[in-house]
Short mmCIF file of C-alpha atoms and ligand atoms in Angstrom, two decimals:
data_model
loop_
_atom_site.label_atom_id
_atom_site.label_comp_id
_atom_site.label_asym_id
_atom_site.label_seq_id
_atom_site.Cartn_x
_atom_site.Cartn_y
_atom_site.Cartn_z
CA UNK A 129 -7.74 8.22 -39.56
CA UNK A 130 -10.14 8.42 -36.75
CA UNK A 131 -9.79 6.14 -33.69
CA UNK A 132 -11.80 3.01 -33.47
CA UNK A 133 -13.99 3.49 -30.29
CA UNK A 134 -15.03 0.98 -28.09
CA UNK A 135 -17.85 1.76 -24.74
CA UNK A 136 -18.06 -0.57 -21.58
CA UNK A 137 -21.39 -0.75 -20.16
CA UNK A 138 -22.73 -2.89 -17.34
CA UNK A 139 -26.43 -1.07 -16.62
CA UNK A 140 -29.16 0.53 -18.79
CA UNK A 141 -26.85 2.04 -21.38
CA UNK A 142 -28.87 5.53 -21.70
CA UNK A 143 -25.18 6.79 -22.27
CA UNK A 144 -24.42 4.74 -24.73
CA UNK A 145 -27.75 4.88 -26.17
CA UNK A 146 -26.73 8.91 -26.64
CA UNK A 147 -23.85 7.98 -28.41
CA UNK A 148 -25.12 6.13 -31.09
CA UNK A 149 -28.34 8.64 -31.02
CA UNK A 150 -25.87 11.29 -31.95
CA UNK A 151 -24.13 9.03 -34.05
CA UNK A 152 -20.77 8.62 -32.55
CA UNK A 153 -18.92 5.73 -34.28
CA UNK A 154 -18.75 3.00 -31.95
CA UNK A 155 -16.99 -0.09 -33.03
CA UNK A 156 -17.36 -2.09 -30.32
CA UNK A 157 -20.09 -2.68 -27.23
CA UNK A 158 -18.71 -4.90 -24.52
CA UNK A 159 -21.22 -5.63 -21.30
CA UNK A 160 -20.15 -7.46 -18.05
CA UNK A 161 -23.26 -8.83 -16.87
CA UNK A 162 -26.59 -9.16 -18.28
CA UNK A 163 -28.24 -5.54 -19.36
CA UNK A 164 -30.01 -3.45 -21.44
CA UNK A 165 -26.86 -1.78 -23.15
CA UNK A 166 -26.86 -5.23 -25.32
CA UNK A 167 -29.78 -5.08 -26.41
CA UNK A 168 -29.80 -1.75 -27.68
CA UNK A 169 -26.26 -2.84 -29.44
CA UNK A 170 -28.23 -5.28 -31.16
CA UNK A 171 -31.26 -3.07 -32.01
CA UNK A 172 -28.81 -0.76 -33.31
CA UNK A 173 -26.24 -3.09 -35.72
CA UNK A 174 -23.32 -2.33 -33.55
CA UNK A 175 -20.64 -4.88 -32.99
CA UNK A 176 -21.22 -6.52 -29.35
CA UNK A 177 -19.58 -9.18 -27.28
CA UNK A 178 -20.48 -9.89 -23.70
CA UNK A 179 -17.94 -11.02 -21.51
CA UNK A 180 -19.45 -11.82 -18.29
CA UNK A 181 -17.18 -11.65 -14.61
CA UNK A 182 -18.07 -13.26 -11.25
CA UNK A 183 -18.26 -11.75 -8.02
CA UNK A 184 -16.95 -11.75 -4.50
CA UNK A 185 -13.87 -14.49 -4.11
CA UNK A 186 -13.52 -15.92 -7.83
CA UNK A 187 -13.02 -12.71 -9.67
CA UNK A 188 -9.83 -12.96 -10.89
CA UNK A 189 -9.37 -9.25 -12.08
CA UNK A 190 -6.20 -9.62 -13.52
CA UNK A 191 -7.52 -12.83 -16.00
CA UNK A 192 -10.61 -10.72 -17.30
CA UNK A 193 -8.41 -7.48 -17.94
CA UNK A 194 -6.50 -10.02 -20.20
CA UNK A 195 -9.49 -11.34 -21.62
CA UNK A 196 -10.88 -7.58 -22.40
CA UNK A 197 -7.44 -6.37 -23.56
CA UNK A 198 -7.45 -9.56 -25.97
CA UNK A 199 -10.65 -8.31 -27.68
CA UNK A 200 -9.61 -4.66 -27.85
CA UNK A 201 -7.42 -6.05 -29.78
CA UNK A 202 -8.51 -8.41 -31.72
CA UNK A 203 -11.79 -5.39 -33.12
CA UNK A 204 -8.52 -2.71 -33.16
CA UNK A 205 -9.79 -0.31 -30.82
CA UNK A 206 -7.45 2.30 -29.82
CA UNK A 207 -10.04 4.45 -27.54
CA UNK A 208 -12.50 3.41 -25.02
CA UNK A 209 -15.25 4.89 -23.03
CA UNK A 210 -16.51 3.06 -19.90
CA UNK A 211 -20.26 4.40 -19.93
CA UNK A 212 -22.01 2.98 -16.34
CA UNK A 213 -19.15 0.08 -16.80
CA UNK A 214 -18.88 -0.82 -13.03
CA UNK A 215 -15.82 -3.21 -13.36
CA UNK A 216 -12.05 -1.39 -12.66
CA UNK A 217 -9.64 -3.30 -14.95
CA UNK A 218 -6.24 -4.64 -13.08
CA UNK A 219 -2.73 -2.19 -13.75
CA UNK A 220 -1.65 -3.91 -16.93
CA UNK A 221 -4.84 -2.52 -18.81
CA UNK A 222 -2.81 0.68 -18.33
CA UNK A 223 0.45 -0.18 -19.34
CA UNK A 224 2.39 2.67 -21.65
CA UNK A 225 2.19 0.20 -24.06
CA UNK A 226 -1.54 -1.05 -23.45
CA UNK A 227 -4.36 1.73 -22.41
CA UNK A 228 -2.75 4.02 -20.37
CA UNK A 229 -4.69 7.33 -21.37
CA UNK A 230 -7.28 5.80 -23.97
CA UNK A 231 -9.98 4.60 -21.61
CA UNK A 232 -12.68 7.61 -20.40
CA UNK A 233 -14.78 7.00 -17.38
CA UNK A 234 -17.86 9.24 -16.68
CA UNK A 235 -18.49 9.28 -13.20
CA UNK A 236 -21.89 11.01 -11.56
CA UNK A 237 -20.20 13.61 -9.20
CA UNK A 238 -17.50 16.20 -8.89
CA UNK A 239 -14.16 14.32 -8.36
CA UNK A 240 -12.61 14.10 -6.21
CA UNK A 241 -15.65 14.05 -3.69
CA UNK A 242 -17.88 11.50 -3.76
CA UNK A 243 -16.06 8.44 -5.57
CA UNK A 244 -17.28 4.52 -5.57
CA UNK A 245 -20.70 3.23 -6.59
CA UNK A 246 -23.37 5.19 -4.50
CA UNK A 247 -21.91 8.43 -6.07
CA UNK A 248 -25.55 10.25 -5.96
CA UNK A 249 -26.83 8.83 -2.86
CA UNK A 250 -23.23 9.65 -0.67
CA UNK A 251 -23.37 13.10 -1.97
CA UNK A 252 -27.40 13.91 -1.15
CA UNK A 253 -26.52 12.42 2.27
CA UNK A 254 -23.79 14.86 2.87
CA UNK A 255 -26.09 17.53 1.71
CA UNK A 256 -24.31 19.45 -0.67
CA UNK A 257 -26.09 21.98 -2.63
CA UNK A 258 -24.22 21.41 -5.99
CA UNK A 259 -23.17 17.59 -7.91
CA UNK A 260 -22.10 17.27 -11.19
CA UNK A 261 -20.55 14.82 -13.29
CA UNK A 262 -17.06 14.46 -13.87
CA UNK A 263 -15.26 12.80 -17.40
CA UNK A 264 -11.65 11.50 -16.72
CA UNK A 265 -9.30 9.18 -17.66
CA UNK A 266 -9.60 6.01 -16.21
CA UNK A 267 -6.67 3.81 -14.20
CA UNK A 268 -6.47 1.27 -11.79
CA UNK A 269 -8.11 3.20 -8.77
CA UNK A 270 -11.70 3.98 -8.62
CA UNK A 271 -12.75 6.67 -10.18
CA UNK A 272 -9.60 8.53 -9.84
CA UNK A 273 -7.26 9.88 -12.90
CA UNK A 274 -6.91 12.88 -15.32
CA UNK A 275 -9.67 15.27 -15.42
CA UNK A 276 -10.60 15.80 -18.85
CA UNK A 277 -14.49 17.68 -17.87
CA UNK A 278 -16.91 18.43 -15.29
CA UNK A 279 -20.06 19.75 -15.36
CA UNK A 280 -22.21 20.92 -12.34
CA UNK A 281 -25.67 20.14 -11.47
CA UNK A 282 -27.54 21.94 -8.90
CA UNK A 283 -29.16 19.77 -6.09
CA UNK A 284 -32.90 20.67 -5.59
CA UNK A 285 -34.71 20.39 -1.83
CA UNK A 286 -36.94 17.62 -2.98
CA UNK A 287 -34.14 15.36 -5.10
CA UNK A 288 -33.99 12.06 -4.84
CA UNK A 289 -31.42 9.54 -5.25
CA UNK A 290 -33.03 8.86 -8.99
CA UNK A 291 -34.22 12.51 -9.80
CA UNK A 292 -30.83 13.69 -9.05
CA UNK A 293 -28.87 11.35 -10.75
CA UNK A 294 -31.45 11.35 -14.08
CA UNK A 295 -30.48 15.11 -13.90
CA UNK A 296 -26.77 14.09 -14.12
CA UNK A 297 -27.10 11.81 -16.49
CA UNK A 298 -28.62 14.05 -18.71
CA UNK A 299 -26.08 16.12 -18.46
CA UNK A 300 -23.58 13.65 -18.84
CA UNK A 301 -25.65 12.48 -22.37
CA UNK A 302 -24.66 15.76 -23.80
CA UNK A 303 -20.83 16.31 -22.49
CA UNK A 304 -19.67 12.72 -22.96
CA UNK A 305 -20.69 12.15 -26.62
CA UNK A 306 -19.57 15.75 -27.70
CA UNK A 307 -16.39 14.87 -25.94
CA UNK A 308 -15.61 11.57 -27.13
CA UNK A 309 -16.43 13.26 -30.90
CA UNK A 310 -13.43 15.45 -30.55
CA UNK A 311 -10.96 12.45 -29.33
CA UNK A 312 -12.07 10.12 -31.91
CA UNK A 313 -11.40 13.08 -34.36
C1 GRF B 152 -23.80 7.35 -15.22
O1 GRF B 152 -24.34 8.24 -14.28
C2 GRF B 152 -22.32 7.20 -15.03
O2 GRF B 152 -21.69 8.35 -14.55
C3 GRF B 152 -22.22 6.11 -14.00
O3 GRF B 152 -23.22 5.20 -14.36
C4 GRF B 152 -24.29 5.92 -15.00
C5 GRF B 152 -24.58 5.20 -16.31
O4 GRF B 152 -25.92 5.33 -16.66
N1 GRF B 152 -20.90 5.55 -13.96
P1 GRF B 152 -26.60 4.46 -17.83
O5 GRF B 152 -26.48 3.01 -17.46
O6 GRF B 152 -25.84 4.75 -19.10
O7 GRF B 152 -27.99 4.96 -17.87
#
């Protein structure tokens, strides 16, 4: 049987909009915060909840790993795929007996350089000649965890923060969904 797949998304969801364009299965959309990725869950017919978090003091990480655990459940998802999902779940999300080594992040550099939000923009300020993207298994530290793939991307005299990462992220459109094909499999 193959594995019901769920994505995480919590920015424009052009990842997940690859996905369904190459028509992975995706059973379940989940956002954090107002964005596009529910929108284009809606557009498409797929299965969406949106369970919003706060910031700063009254996050209470361990409360909304529950509460996203709960509805893993509850749609029977066995595999998961953060896609731009910018929330890091608390350690019981990665229990043996929870997710441990069934959630995929995609992050847009070569771990382990470069980890955290401003991926693109820390590693054009260090001036390296070559990024990437790098697929792993998530855990409770950012962007840290199994490598799975990696893919590099050449950095170009004139990149920007944006042109760079749009490079990435097309590269990540085509390695992530072929990937996540296989594990579903
Ligand atoms: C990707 O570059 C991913 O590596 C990072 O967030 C970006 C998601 O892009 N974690 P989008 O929102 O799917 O366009």
């Amino acid at each position: 049987m193959p594995l019901r797949l769920a994505v995480l998304a919590s920015l424009t969801g052009s990842l997940f909009e690859a996905m369904i364009k190459q028509q992975l299965p995706v059973q379940l959309m989940v956002a954090d915060r107002q964005c596009r990725a529910l929108e284009i869950a809606d557009k498409a017919g797929i299965p969406y909840e949106f369970l919003p978090r706060t910031f700063g003091r009254t996050f209470d990480r361990e409360e909304y790993t529950r509460a996203m655990m709960m509805l893993f459940r509850a749609y029977g998802i066995d595999l998961v795929a953060m896609a731009g999902f910018m929330t890091v779940f608390a350690p019981a999300m990665f229990a043996p007996d929870a997710y441990q080594l069934r959630i995929l992040n995609t992050h847009p550099s070569l771990l382990p350089s470069f980890k955290g939000d401003h991926a693109v923009r820390d590693a054009l300020a260090y001036g390296v000649k070559i990024s990437g993207c790098t697929i792993h298994w998530a855990t409770e530290k950012l962007d840290d965890g199994p490598i799975l793939a990696q893919e590099a991307v050449r950095v170009s005299s004139g990149d920007t923060i944006e042109s760079l990462h749009e490079r990435i992220k097309t590269v990540e459109r085509e390695l992530y969904p072929a990937l996540l094909r296989e594990l579903v499999a």
